[in-house]
Amino acid sequence: SQQGEEDPQALSIQEGENATMNCSYKTSINNLQWYRQNSGRGLVHLILIRSNEREKHSGRLRVTLDTSKKSSSLLITASRAADTASYFCATDEAFNDMRFGAGTRLTVKP
Amino acid sequence: EPEVTQTPSHQVTQMGQEVILHCVPISNHLYFYWYRQILGQKVEFLVSFYNNEISEKSEIFDDQFSVERPDGSNFTLKIRSTKLEDSAMYFCASSGMDRAAGELFFGEGSRLTVL
């Protein structure tokens, strides 16, 4: 089925380091969104980037979108232990409702 | 801050039983969704609902599933005859804008355990 696919599946870093997660998709999109999920909780929207945008920032988050490569990246700078969570990208590929990937599980060690 | 509310938080049922999961979306939102997540796995789209009808449904959303907006505030997911593989976390989401524009606001989920 059409959906974003994240990599890596898991990422473990030290507090203060940067974390980069990637997402790839297969067909045309209107927008790509990143969400965060703490263990056992609901998903929380982080940032939305439209197909005509290349980069967006929100606090310590930076998202890029390369439509020619059908990929996006989420960068979290100066990570904190509280950033430990799973991160999902979601796309509206082929103009369908948002589909999610399998997520990247980020662990930030204090 | 407005939020999506889901009940029950956890339901245990016997295989073959009917289950109804309840959601109260954010009050001025027009687009409603159900997703599910089997433990530790990806978040899977089930169905979207707009203007009192299903907009889109996935291959998972077969005849055993139905959705309803019985009044102006509730949005329910019914599983007619539960199977073991229906055990998952079910998330309701709502949006004020259509798929081309809006972020989704998720509830905290209803965990369904089918024995």
mmCIF file of C-alpha atoms in Angstrom:
data_model
loop_
_atom_site.group_PDB
_atom_site.id
_atom_site.type_symbol
_atom_site.label_atom_id
_atom_site.label_comp_id
_atom_site.label_asym_id
_atom_site.label_seq_id
_atom_site.Cartn_x
_atom_site.Cartn_y
_atom_site.Cartn_z
ATOM 1 C CA SER A 1 0.000 0.000 0.000
ATOM 2 C CA GLN A 2 1.135 3.564 -0.570
ATOM 3 C CA GLN A 3 2.743 5.163 2.448
ATOM 4 C CA GLY A 4 5.889 6.830 3.651
ATOM 5 C CA GLU A 5 8.675 4.565 4.815
ATOM 6 C CA GLU A 6 11.075 5.768 7.474
ATOM 7 C CA ASP A 7 14.636 4.855 8.103
ATOM 8 C CA PRO A 8 16.400 3.993 10.250
ATOM 9 C CA GLN A 9 13.967 1.779 12.160
ATOM 10 C CA ALA A 10 15.767 2.647 15.390
ATOM 11 C CA LEU A 11 18.242 5.330 16.381
ATOM 12 C CA SER A 12 20.085 5.728 19.664
ATOM 13 C CA ILE A 13 22.049 8.898 20.438
ATOM 14 C CA GLN A 14 23.429 10.860 23.368
ATOM 15 C CA GLU A 15 21.722 13.936 24.711
ATOM 16 C CA GLY A 16 22.937 17.025 22.883
ATOM 17 C CA GLU A 17 23.553 15.211 19.597
ATOM 18 C CA ASN A 18 21.455 15.730 16.479
ATOM 19 C CA ALA A 19 19.042 13.071 15.235
ATOM 20 C CA THR A 20 18.186 12.637 11.578
ATOM 21 C CA MET A 21 15.351 10.471 10.330
ATOM 22 C CA ASN A 22 14.422 9.888 6.721
ATOM 23 C CA CYS A 23 11.202 9.138 4.921
ATOM 24 C CA SER A 24 10.675 7.955 1.370
ATOM 25 C CA TYR A 25 7.499 7.648 -0.645
ATOM 26 C CA LYS A 26 6.523 6.395 -4.061
ATOM 27 C CA THR A 27 4.145 8.711 -5.910
ATOM 28 C CA SER A 28 2.978 12.333 -5.981
ATOM 29 C CA ILE A 29 2.004 14.098 -2.792
ATOM 30 C CA ASN A 30 0.336 17.335 -1.763
ATOM 31 C CA ASN A 31 1.922 17.352 1.655
ATOM 32 C CA LEU A 32 4.064 15.333 3.982
ATOM 33 C CA GLN A 33 3.684 15.444 7.743
ATOM 34 C CA TRP A 34 5.789 14.291 10.676
ATOM 35 C CA TYR A 35 4.263 13.010 13.906
ATOM 36 C CA ARG A 36 5.630 11.911 17.222
ATOM 37 C CA GLN A 37 4.309 9.123 19.445
ATOM 38 C CA ASN A 38 5.325 8.525 23.011
ATOM 39 C CA SER A 39 5.016 4.908 24.053
ATOM 40 C CA GLY A 40 1.369 3.871 24.372
ATOM 41 C CA ARG A 41 0.067 7.335 23.547
ATOM 42 C CA GLY A 42 -1.613 9.041 20.609
ATOM 43 C CA LEU A 43 0.252 10.680 17.754
ATOM 44 C CA VAL A 44 1.094 14.344 17.980
ATOM 45 C CA HIS A 45 1.557 16.472 14.887
ATOM 46 C CA LEU A 46 4.991 18.082 14.594
ATOM 47 C CA ILE A 47 5.229 19.735 11.213
ATOM 48 C CA LEU A 48 3.624 19.793 7.765
ATOM 49 C CA ILE A 49 5.547 20.537 4.582
ATOM 50 C CA ARG A 50 3.801 21.063 1.262
ATOM 51 C CA SER A 51 5.014 19.720 -2.048
ATOM 52 C CA ASN A 52 6.077 23.190 -3.216
ATOM 53 C CA GLU A 53 8.216 23.753 -0.109
ATOM 54 C CA ARG A 54 11.771 22.540 0.338
ATOM 55 C CA GLU A 55 12.468 23.234 3.996
ATOM 56 C CA LYS A 56 10.608 24.137 7.166
ATOM 57 C CA HIS A 57 11.692 24.881 10.695
ATOM 58 C CA SER A 58 9.886 24.665 13.996
ATOM 59 C CA GLY A 59 11.982 25.221 17.100
ATOM 60 C CA ARG A 60 14.632 22.471 17.154
ATOM 61 C CA LEU A 61 12.982 20.673 14.237
ATOM 62 C CA ARG A 62 14.043 21.036 10.634
ATOM 63 C CA VAL A 63 12.239 19.221 7.844
ATOM 64 C CA THR A 64 13.374 19.026 4.255
ATOM 65 C CA LEU A 65 11.506 17.716 1.243
ATOM 66 C CA ASP A 66 13.034 16.620 -2.046
ATOM 67 C CA THR A 67 10.211 15.790 -4.440
ATOM 68 C CA SER A 68 12.633 14.704 -7.167
ATOM 69 C CA LYS A 69 13.951 11.993 -4.851
ATOM 70 C CA LYS A 70 10.576 11.460 -3.183
ATOM 71 C CA SER A 71 12.136 11.797 0.227
ATOM 72 C CA SER A 72 12.019 13.893 3.355
ATOM 73 C CA SER A 73 14.186 14.185 6.404
ATOM 74 C CA LEU A 74 13.468 15.271 9.967
ATOM 75 C CA LEU A 75 16.359 16.727 11.913
ATOM 76 C CA ILE A 76 16.115 17.228 15.669
ATOM 77 C CA THR A 77 18.950 19.397 16.899
ATOM 78 C CA ALA A 78 20.436 19.394 20.397
ATOM 79 C CA SER A 79 18.381 16.362 21.396
ATOM 80 C CA ARG A 80 17.052 15.869 24.906
ATOM 81 C CA ALA A 81 16.043 12.746 26.812
ATOM 82 C CA ALA A 82 12.441 13.953 26.475
ATOM 83 C CA ASP A 83 12.728 13.589 22.680
ATOM 84 C CA THR A 84 12.734 9.807 23.159
ATOM 85 C CA ALA A 85 9.726 8.610 21.142
ATOM 86 C CA SER A 86 8.725 7.093 17.822
ATOM 87 C CA TYR A 87 8.603 9.435 14.853
ATOM 88 C CA PHE A 88 6.359 8.815 11.866
ATOM 89 C CA CYS A 89 6.037 10.448 8.510
ATOM 90 C CA ALA A 90 2.684 10.518 6.788
ATOM 91 C CA THR A 91 1.865 11.286 3.178
ATOM 92 C CA ASP A 92 -1.219 11.786 1.053
ATOM 93 C CA GLU A 93 0.252 9.790 -1.822
ATOM 94 C CA ALA A 94 -1.924 9.653 -4.933
ATOM 95 C CA PHE A 95 -4.130 12.204 -3.142
ATOM 96 C CA ASN A 96 -5.448 9.666 -0.673
ATOM 97 C CA ASP A 97 -5.923 10.231 3.020
ATOM 98 C CA MET A 98 -2.789 10.298 5.133
ATOM 99 C CA ARG A 99 -0.857 7.046 5.326
ATOM 100 C CA PHE A 100 1.845 6.435 7.890
ATOM 101 C CA GLY A 101 5.105 4.554 7.726
ATOM 102 C CA ALA A 102 6.472 2.137 10.313
ATOM 103 C CA GLY A 103 8.271 4.885 12.199
ATOM 104 C CA THR A 104 11.721 5.466 13.625
ATOM 105 C CA ARG A 105 12.179 4.683 17.297
ATOM 106 C CA LEU A 106 14.495 7.341 18.745
ATOM 107 C CA THR A 107 16.238 6.839 22.068
ATOM 108 C CA VAL A 108 18.110 9.785 23.547
ATOM 109 C CA LYS A 109 20.388 8.762 26.406
ATOM 110 C CA PRO A 110 20.977 11.312 29.174
ATOM 111 C CA GLU B 1 -6.985 23.213 24.371
ATOM 112 C CA PRO B 2 -9.497 21.204 22.310
ATOM 113 C CA GLU B 3 -8.773 17.507 22.107
ATOM 114 C CA VAL B 4 -10.075 14.284 20.637
ATOM 115 C CA THR B 5 -11.516 12.015 23.311
ATOM 116 C CA GLN B 6 -11.715 8.240 22.993
ATOM 117 C CA THR B 7 -13.510 5.678 25.132
ATOM 118 C CA PRO B 8 -12.975 3.090 26.408
ATOM 119 C CA SER B 9 -9.234 3.299 26.962
ATOM 120 C CA HIS B 10 -9.043 -0.490 27.087
ATOM 121 C CA GLN B 11 -11.568 -3.150 26.145
ATOM 122 C CA VAL B 12 -11.216 -6.886 26.466
ATOM 123 C CA THR B 13 -13.642 -9.021 24.498
ATOM 124 C CA GLN B 14 -14.178 -12.577 23.403
ATOM 125 C CA MET B 15 -13.667 -13.564 19.780
ATOM 126 C CA GLY B 16 -16.907 -13.221 17.835
ATOM 127 C CA GLN B 17 -18.318 -10.457 20.009
ATOM 128 C CA GLU B 18 -19.298 -7.031 18.728
ATOM 129 C CA VAL B 19 -17.300 -4.026 19.879
ATOM 130 C CA ILE B 20 -18.064 -0.329 19.566
ATOM 131 C CA LEU B 21 -15.298 2.201 20.074
ATOM 132 C CA HIS B 22 -16.286 5.772 20.764
ATOM 133 C CA CYS B 23 -14.692 9.046 19.767
ATOM 134 C CA VAL B 24 -15.585 12.663 20.323
ATOM 135 C CA PRO B 25 -13.703 14.697 17.706
ATOM 136 C CA ILE B 26 -12.804 18.346 18.101
ATOM 137 C CA SER B 27 -16.069 20.238 17.860
ATOM 138 C CA ASN B 28 -15.573 22.361 14.742
ATOM 139 C CA HIS B 29 -13.746 19.675 12.760
ATOM 140 C CA LEU B 30 -15.366 18.198 9.672
ATOM 141 C CA TYR B 31 -13.096 15.265 8.741
ATOM 142 C CA PHE B 32 -12.888 12.155 10.873
ATOM 143 C CA TYR B 33 -10.613 9.140 10.730
ATOM 144 C CA TRP B 34 -9.912 5.789 12.296
ATOM 145 C CA TYR B 35 -6.438 4.269 12.328
ATOM 146 C CA ARG B 36 -5.137 1.217 14.092
ATOM 147 C CA GLN B 37 -1.736 0.161 15.365
ATOM 148 C CA ILE B 38 -0.871 -3.397 16.200
ATOM 149 C CA LEU B 39 1.579 -3.354 19.094
ATOM 150 C CA GLY B 40 4.907 -1.873 18.062
ATOM 151 C CA GLN B 41 4.005 -1.759 14.397
ATOM 152 C CA LYS B 42 2.985 0.855 11.876
ATOM 153 C CA VAL B 43 -0.079 3.023 12.088
ATOM 154 C CA GLU B 44 -2.592 1.715 9.540
ATOM 155 C CA PHE B 45 -5.352 3.751 7.912
ATOM 156 C CA LEU B 46 -8.825 2.267 8.245
ATOM 157 C CA VAL B 47 -11.377 4.827 7.120
ATOM 158 C CA SER B 48 -12.146 8.498 6.649
ATOM 159 C CA PHE B 49 -15.526 10.135 7.030
ATOM 160 C CA TYR B 50 -16.838 13.457 5.816
ATOM 161 C CA ASN B 51 -20.289 14.940 5.348
ATOM 162 C CA ASN B 52 -21.935 11.896 6.939
ATOM 163 C CA GLU B 53 -20.427 9.364 4.624
ATOM 164 C CA ILE B 54 -17.257 7.351 4.153
ATOM 165 C CA SER B 55 -14.725 9.215 2.015
ATOM 166 C CA GLU B 56 -12.150 6.502 1.752
ATOM 167 C CA LYS B 57 -11.514 3.101 3.276
ATOM 168 C CA SER B 58 -8.579 0.712 3.220
ATOM 169 C CA GLU B 59 -8.538 -2.984 2.445
ATOM 170 C CA ILE B 60 -8.530 -3.646 6.189
ATOM 171 C CA PHE B 61 -11.947 -2.002 6.532
ATOM 172 C CA ASP B 62 -14.038 -4.948 5.380
ATOM 173 C CA ASP B 63 -17.697 -5.795 6.012
ATOM 174 C CA GLN B 64 -16.982 -6.481 9.670
ATOM 175 C CA PHE B 65 -16.259 -2.799 10.232
ATOM 176 C CA SER B 66 -18.626 0.144 10.168
ATOM 177 C CA VAL B 67 -18.542 3.759 11.242
ATOM 178 C CA GLU B 68 -21.280 6.076 12.327
ATOM 179 C CA ARG B 69 -21.777 9.627 13.446
ATOM 180 C CA PRO B 70 -25.003 9.124 15.400
ATOM 181 C CA ASP B 71 -25.257 12.694 16.637
ATOM 182 C CA GLY B 72 -23.392 15.961 16.231
ATOM 183 C CA SER B 73 -20.513 14.986 18.461
ATOM 184 C CA ASN B 74 -19.784 11.254 18.489
ATOM 185 C CA PHE B 75 -17.973 9.178 15.881
ATOM 186 C CA THR B 76 -18.022 5.432 16.425
ATOM 187 C CA LEU B 77 -16.209 2.425 15.010
ATOM 188 C CA LYS B 78 -18.051 -0.886 15.216
ATOM 189 C CA ILE B 79 -16.439 -4.260 14.713
ATOM 190 C CA ARG B 80 -19.257 -6.714 14.164
ATOM 191 C CA SER B 81 -17.601 -10.021 15.022
ATOM 192 C CA THR B 82 -14.129 -9.602 16.460
ATOM 193 C CA LYS B 83 -11.205 -11.813 15.503
ATOM 194 C CA LEU B 84 -7.950 -12.378 17.364
ATOM 195 C CA GLU B 85 -6.109 -10.301 14.755
ATOM 196 C CA ASP B 86 -8.305 -7.289 15.540
ATOM 197 C CA SER B 87 -6.330 -6.869 18.756
ATOM 198 C CA ALA B 88 -4.683 -3.480 18.385
ATOM 199 C CA MET B 89 -4.735 0.130 19.486
ATOM 200 C CA TYR B 90 -7.433 2.034 17.608
ATOM 201 C CA PHE B 91 -6.912 5.742 17.125
ATOM 202 C CA CYS B 92 -9.525 8.288 16.170
ATOM 203 C CA ALA B 93 -8.405 11.512 14.521
ATOM 204 C CA SER B 94 -10.091 14.633 13.264
ATOM 205 C CA SER B 95 -9.119 17.528 11.075
ATOM 206 C CA GLY B 96 -10.539 20.900 10.288
ATOM 207 C CA MET B 97 -9.290 20.758 6.731
ATOM 208 C CA ASP B 98 -9.221 18.181 3.996
ATOM 209 C CA ARG B 99 -6.342 15.889 3.218
ATOM 210 C CA ALA B 100 -4.580 18.448 1.090
ATOM 211 C CA ALA B 101 -4.171 20.907 3.878
ATOM 212 C CA GLY B 102 -4.591 19.813 7.419
ATOM 213 C CA GLU B 103 -2.886 18.231 10.314
ATOM 214 C CA LEU B 104 -4.613 15.386 12.102
ATOM 215 C CA PHE B 105 -5.455 15.601 15.781
ATOM 216 C CA PHE B 106 -5.359 12.186 17.418
ATOM 217 C CA GLY B 107 -7.022 10.811 20.502
ATOM 218 C CA GLU B 108 -5.090 8.726 23.018
ATOM 219 C CA GLY B 109 -6.455 5.527 21.569
ATOM 220 C CA SER B 110 -8.583 2.572 22.622
ATOM 221 C CA ARG B 111 -6.721 -0.640 23.214
ATOM 222 C CA LEU B 112 -8.729 -3.649 22.059
ATOM 223 C CA THR B 113 -7.765 -7.104 23.257
ATOM 224 C CA VAL B 114 -9.585 -10.028 21.654
ATOM 225 C CA LEU B 115 -9.319 -13.329 23.514
#
